[in-house]
PDB file of C-alpha atoms and ligand atoms in Angstrom:
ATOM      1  CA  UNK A   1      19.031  13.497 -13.291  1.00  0.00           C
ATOM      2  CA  UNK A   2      18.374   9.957 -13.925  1.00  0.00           C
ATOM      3  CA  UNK A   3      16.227   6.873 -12.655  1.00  0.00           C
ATOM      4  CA  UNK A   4      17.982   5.037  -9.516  1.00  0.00           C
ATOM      5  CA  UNK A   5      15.615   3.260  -7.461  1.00  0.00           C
ATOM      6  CA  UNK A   6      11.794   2.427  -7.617  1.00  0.00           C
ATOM      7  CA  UNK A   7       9.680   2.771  -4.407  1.00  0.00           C
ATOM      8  CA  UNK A   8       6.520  -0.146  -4.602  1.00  0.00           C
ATOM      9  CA  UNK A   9       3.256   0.185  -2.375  1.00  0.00           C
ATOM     10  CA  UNK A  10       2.611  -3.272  -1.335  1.00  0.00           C
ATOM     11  CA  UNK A  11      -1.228  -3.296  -1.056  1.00  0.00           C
ATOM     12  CA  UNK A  12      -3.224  -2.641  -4.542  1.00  0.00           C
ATOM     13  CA  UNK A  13       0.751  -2.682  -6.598  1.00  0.00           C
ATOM     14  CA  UNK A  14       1.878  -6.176  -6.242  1.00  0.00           C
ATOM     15  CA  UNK A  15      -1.081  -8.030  -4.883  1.00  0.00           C
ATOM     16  CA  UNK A  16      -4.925  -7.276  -4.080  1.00  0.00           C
ATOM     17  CA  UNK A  17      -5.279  -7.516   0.080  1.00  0.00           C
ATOM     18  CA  UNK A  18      -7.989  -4.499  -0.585  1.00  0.00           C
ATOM     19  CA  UNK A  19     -11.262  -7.276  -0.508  1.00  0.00           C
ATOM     20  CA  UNK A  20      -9.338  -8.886   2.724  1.00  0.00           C
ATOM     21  CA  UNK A  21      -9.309  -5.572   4.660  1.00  0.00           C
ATOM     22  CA  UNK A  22     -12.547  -4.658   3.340  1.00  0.00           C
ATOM     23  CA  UNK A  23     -14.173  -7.826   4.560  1.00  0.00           C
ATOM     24  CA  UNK A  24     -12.709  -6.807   7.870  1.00  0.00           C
ATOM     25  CA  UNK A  25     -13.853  -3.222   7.969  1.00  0.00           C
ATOM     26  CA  UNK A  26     -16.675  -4.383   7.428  1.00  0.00           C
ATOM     27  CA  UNK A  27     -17.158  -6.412  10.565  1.00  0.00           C
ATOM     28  CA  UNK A  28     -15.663  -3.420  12.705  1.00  0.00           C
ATOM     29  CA  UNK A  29     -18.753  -1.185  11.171  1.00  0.00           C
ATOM     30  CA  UNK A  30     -21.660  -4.061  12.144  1.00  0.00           C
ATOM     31  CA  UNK A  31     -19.755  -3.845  15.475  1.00  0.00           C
ATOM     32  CA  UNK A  32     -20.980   0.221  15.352  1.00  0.00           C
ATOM     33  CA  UNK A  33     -24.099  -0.525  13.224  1.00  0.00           C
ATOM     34  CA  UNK A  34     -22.779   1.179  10.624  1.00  0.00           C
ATOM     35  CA  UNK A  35     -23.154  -0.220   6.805  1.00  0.00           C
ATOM     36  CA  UNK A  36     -19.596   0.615   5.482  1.00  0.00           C
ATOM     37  CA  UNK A  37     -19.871   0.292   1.686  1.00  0.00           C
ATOM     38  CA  UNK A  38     -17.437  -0.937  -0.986  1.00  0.00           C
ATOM     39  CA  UNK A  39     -16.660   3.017  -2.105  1.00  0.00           C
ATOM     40  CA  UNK A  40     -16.003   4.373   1.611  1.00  0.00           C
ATOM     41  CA  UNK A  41     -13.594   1.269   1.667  1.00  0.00           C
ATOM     42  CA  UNK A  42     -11.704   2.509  -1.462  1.00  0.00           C
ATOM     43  CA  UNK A  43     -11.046   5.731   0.651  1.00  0.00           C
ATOM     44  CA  UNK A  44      -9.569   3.446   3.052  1.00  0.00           C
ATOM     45  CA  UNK A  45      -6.396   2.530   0.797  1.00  0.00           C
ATOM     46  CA  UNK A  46      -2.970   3.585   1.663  1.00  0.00           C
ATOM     47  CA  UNK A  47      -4.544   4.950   5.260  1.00  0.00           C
ATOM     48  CA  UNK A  48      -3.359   3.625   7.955  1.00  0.00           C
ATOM     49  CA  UNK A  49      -4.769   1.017  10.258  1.00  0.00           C
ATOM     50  CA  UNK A  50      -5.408   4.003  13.442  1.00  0.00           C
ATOM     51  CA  UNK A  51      -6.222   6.535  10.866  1.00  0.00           C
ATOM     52  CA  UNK A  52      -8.783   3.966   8.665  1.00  0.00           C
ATOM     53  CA  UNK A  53     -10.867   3.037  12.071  1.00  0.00           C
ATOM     54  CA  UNK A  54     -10.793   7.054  12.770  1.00  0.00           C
ATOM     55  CA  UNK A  55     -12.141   7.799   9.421  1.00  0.00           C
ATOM     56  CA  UNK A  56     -15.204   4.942   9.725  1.00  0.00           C
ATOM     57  CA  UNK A  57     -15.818   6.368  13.396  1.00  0.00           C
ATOM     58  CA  UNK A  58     -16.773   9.558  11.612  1.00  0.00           C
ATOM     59  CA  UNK A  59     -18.338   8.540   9.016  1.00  0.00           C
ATOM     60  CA  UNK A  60     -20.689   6.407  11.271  1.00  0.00           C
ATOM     61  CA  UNK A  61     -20.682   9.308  13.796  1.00  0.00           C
ATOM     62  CA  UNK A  62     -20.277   6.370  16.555  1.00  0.00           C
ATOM     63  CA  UNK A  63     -18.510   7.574  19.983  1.00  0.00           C
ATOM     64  CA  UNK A  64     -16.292   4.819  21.535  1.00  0.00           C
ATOM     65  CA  UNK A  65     -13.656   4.488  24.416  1.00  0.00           C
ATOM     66  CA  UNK A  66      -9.799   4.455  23.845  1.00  0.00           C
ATOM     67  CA  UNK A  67      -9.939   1.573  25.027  1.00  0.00           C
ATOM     68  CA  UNK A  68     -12.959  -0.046  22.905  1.00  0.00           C
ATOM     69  CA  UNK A  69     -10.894   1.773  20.274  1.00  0.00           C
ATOM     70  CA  UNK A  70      -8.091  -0.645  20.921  1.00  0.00           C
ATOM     71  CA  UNK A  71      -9.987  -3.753  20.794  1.00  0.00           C
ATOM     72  CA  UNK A  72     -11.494  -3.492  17.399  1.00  0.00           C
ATOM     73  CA  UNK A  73      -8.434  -2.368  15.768  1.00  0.00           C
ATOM     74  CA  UNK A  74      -6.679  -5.820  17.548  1.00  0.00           C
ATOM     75  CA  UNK A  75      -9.761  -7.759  16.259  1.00  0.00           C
ATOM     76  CA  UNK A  76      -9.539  -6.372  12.554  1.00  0.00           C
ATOM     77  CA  UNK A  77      -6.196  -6.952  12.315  1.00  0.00           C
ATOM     78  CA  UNK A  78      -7.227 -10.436  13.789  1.00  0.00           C
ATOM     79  CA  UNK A  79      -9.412 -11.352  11.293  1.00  0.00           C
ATOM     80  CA  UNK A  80      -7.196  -9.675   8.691  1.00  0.00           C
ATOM     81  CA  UNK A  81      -4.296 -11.708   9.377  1.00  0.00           C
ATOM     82  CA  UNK A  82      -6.975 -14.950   8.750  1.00  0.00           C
ATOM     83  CA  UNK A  83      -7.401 -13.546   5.735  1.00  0.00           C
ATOM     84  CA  UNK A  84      -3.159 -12.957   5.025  1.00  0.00           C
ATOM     85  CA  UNK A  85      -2.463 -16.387   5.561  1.00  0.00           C
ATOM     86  CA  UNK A  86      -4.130 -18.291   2.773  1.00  0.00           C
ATOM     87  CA  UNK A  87      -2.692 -16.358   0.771  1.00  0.00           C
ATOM     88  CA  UNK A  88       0.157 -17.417  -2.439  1.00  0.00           C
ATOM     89  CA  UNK A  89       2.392 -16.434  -4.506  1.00  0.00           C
ATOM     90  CA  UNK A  90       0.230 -17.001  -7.036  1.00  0.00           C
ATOM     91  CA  UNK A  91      -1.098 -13.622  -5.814  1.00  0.00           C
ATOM     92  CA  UNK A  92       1.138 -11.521  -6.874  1.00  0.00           C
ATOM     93  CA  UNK A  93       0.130  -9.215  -9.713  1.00  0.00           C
ATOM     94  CA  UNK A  94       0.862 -10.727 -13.199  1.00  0.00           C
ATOM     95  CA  UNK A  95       4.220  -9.196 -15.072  1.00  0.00           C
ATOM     96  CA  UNK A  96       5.342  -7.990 -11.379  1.00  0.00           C
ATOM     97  CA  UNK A  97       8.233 -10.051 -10.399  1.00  0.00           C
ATOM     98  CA  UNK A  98       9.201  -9.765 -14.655  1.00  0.00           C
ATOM     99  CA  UNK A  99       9.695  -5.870 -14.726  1.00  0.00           C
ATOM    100  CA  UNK A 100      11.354  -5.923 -10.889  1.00  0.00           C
ATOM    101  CA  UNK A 101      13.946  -8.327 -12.119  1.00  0.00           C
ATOM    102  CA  UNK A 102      14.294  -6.709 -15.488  1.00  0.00           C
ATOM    103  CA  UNK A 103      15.245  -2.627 -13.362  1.00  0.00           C
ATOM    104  CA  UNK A 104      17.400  -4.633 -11.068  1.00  0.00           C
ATOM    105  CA  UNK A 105      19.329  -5.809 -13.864  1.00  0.00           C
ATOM    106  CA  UNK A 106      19.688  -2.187 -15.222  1.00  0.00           C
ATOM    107  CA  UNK A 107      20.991  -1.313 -11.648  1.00  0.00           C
ATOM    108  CA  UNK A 108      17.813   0.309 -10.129  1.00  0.00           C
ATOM    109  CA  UNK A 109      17.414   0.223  -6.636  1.00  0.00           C
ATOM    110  CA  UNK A 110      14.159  -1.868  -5.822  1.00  0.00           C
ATOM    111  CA  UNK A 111      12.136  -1.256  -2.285  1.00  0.00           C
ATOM    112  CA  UNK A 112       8.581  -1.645  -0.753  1.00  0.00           C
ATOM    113  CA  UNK A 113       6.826   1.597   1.378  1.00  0.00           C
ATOM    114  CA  UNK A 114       3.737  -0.457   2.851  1.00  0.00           C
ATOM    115  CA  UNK A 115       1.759   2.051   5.283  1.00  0.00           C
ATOM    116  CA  UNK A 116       0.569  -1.639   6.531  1.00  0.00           C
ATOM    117  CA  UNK A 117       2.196  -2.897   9.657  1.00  0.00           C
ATOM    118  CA  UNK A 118       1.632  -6.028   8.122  1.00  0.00           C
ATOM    119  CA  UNK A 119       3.939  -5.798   5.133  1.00  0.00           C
ATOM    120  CA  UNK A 120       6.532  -8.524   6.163  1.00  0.00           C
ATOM    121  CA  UNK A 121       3.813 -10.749   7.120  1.00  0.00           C
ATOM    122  CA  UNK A 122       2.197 -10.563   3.082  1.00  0.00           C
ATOM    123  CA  UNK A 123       5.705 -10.090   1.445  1.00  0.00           C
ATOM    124  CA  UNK A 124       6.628 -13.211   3.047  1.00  0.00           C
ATOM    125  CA  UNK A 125       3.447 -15.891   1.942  1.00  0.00           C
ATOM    126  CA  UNK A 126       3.763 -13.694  -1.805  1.00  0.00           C
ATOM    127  CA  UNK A 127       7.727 -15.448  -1.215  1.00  0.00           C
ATOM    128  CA  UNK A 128       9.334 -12.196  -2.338  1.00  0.00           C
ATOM    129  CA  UNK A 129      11.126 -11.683   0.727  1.00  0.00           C
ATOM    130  CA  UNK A 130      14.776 -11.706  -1.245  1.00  0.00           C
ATOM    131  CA  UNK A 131      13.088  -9.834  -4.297  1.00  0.00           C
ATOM    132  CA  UNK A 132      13.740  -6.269  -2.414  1.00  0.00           C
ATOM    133  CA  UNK A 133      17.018  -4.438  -1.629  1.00  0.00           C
ATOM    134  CA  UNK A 134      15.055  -2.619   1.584  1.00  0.00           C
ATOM    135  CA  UNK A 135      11.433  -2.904   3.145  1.00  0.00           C
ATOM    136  CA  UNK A 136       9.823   0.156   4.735  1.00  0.00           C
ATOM    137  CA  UNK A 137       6.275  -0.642   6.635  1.00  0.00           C
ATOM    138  CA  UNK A 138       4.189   1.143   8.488  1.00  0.00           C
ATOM    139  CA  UNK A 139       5.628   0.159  11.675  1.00  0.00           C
ATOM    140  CA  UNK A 140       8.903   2.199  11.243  1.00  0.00           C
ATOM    141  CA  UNK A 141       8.087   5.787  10.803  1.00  0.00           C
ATOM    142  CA  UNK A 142       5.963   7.882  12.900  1.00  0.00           C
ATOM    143  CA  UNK A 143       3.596   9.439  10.201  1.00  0.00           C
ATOM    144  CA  UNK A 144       2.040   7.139   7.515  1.00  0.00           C
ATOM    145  CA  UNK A 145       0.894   7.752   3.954  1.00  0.00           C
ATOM    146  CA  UNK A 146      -0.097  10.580   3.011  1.00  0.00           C
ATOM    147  CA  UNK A 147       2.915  11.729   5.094  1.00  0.00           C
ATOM    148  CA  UNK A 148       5.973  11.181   2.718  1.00  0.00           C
ATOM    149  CA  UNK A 149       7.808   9.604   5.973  1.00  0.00           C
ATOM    150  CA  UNK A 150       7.184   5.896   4.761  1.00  0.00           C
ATOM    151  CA  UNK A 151       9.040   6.519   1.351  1.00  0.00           C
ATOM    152  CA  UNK A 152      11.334   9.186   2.441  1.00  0.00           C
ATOM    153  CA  UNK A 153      12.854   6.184   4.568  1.00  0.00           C
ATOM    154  CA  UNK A 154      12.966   4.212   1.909  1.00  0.00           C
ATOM    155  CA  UNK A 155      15.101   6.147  -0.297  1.00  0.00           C
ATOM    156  CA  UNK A 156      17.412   6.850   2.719  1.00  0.00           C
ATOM    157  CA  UNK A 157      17.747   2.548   2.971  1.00  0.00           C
ATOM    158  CA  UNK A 158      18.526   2.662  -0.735  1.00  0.00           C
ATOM    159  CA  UNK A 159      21.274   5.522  -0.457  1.00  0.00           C
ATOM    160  CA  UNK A 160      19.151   7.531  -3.389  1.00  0.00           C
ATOM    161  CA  UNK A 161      17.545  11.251  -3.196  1.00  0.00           C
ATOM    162  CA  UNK A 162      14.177  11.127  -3.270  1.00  0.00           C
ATOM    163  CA  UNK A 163      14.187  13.201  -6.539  1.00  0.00           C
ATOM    164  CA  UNK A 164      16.005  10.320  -8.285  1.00  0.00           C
ATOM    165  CA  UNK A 165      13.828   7.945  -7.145  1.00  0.00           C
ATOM    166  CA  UNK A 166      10.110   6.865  -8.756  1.00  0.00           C
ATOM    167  CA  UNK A 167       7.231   5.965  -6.341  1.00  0.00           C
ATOM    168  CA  UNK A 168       4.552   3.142  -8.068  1.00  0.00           C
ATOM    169  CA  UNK A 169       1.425   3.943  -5.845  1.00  0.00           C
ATOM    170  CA  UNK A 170      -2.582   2.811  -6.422  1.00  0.00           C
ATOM    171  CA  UNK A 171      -4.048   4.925  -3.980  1.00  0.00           C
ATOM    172  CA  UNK A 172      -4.352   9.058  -3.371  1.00  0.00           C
ATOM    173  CA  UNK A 173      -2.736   8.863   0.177  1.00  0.00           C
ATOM    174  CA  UNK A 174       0.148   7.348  -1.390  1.00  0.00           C
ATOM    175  CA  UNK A 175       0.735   9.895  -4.498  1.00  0.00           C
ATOM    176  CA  UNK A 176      -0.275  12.808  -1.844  1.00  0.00           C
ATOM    177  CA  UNK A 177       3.029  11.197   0.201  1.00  0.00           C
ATOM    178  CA  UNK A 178       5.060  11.168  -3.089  1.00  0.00           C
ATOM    179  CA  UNK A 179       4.740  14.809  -3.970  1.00  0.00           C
ATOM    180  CA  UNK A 180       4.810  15.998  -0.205  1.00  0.00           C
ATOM    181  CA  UNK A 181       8.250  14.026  -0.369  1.00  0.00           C
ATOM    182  CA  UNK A 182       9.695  15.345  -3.766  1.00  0.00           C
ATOM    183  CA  UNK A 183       9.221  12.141  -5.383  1.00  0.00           C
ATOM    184  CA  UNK A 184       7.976  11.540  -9.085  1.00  0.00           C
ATOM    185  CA  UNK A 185       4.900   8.531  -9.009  1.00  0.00           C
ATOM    186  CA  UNK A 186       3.314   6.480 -11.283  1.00  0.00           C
ATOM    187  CA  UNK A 187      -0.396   5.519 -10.841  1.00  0.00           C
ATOM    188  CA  UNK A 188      -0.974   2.098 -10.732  1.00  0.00           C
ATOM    189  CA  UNK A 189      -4.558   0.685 -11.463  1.00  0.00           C
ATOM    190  CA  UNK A 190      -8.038   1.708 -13.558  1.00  0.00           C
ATOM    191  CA  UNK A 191      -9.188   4.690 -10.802  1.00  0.00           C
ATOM    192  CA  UNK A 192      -9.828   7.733 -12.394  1.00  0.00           C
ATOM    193  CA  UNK A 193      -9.563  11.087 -11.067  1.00  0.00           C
ATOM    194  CA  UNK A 194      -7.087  10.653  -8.521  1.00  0.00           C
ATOM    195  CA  UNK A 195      -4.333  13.122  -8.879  1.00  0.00           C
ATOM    196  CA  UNK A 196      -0.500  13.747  -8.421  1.00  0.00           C
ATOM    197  CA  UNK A 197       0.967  11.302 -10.548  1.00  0.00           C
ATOM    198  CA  UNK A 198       3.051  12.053 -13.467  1.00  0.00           C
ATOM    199  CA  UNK A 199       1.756   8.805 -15.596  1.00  0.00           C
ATOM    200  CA  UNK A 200      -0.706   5.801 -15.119  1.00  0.00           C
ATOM    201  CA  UNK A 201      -0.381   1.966 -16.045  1.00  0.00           C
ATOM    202  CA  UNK A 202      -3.257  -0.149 -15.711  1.00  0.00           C
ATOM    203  CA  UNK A 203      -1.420  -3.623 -14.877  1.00  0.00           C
ATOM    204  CA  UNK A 204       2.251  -4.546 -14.914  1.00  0.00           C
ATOM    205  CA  UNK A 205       2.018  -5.949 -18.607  1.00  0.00           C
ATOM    206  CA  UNK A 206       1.894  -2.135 -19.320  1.00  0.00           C
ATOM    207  CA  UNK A 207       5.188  -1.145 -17.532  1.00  0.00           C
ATOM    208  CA  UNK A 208       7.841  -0.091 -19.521  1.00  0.00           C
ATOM    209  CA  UNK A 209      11.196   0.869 -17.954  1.00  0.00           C
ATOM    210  CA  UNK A 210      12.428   3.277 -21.076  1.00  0.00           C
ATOM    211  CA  UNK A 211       9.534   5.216 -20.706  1.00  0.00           C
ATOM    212  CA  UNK A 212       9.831   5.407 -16.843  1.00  0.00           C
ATOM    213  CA  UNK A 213      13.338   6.631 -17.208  1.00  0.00           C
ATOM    214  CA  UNK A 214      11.930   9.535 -19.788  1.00  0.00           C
ATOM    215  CA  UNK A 215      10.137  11.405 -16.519  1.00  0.00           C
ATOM    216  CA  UNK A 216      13.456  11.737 -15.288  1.00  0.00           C
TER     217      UNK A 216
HETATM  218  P1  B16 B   1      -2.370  -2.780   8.260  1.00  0.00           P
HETATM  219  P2  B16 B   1      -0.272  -0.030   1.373  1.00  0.00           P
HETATM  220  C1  B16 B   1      -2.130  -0.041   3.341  1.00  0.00           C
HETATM  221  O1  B16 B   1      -1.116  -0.677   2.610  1.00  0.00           O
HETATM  222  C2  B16 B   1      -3.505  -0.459   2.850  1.00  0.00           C
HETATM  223  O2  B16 B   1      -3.709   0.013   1.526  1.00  0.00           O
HETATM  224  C3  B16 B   1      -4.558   0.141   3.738  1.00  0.00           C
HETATM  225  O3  B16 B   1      -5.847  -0.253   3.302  1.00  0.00           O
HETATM  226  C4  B16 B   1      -4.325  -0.346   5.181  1.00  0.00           C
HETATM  227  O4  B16 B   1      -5.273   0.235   6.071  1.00  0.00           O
HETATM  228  C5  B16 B   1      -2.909   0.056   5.610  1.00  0.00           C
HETATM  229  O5  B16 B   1      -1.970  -0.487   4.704  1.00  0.00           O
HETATM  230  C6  B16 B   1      -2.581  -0.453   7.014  1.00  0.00           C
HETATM  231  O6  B16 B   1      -2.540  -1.851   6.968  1.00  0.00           O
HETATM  232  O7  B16 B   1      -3.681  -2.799   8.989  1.00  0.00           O
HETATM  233  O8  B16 B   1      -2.005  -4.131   7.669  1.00  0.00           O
HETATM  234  O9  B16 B   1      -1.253  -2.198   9.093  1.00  0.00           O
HETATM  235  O10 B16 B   1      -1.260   0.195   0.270  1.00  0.00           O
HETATM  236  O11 B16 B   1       0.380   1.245   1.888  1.00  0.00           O
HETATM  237  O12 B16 B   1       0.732  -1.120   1.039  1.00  0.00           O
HETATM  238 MG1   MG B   2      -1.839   0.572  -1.829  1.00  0.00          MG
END
């Protein structure tokens, strides 16, 4: 078996929208009078959007309508999307667009699994748009991350099994969706103690292609 295609998360892998959704969250919890802290947020990464306001509700044991339900989630993503469009490519992660170029050149298959529904949106302002041979967001599928739906899909759009493929992922959701879909993953990012993956890298300066293709 050998390397064909690598499978990016979007949020936390090639750029940092984790403070913009935060900032957000934050606003939705004064709305319940509920403090949400930095460290509940991290919990929040790779959920998505339905399943991140559930989780807060919970936490801040508030009891809201359907309907009032609705509303915040349309004014997060509101104020999210604020957020989304200041942003540049200058904000995509250093050494990222090097090593994507570099496995397309070597013939691997290159896609995005986003669990946000606003993948396109960010993909687009990062002007990477072209840099992908498929896009999978959290739109398309019915179960997100840590359902392996969102990168099963992917691999399908490639034309690869998921067992050659290799998932890049920064949060537990997403290497909990990996495994649950056969798929090897690499941890991207500092965290520590977050488990499934079969190898970390702390930035994309560290990424080495050879050494990816020795998991396989
Ligand atoms: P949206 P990823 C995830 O993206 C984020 O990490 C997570 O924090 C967010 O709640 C989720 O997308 C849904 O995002 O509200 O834009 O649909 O890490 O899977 O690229
Ligand atoms: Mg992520």
């Amino acid at each position: 078996m050998s390397l064909k295609a690598c499978i990016y998360d979007l949020d936390g892998v090639i750029t940092d929208t984790a403070k913009y959704h935060y900032e957000s969250w934050k606003w939705v919890g004064d709305q319940l009078e509920y403090n949400l802290t930095e460290k509940q947020n991290q919990k929040l990464k790779g959920v998505g959007r339905k399943e991140s306001l559930d989780k807060i509700l919970k936490w801040s044991g508030a009891r809201i309508s359907e309907a009032e339900k609705q509303n915040l989630l349309h004014k997060k993503n509101q104020m999210y999307l604020t957020y989304i469009d200041t942003m540049t490519p200058e904000e995509v992660f250093e050494g990222f667009k090097e090593f994507n170029q570099k496995a397309k050149e070597s013939g691997i298959k290159v896609a995005i699994g986003s669990s946000s529904r606003n993948a396109i949106r960010i993909i687009d302002k990062l002007d990477l748009v072209l840099d992908f041979h498929a896009i999978v967001d959290g739109g398309m599928t019915e179960n997100s991350k840590p359902e392996p739906d969102i990168f099963l899909l992917a691999a399908e759009k490639l034309g690869c099994d998921p067992s050659e493929c290799l998932v890049i992922e920064d949060s537990q959701a997403g290497l909990t969706a990996a495994k649950k879909g056969g798929i090897k993953s690499i941890l991207f990012g500092t965290d520590k103690g977050l488990k499934g993956a079969q190898m970390q890298i702390s930035s994309w300066l560290e990424a080495d292609l050879e050494k990816f293709k020795k998991l396989f």
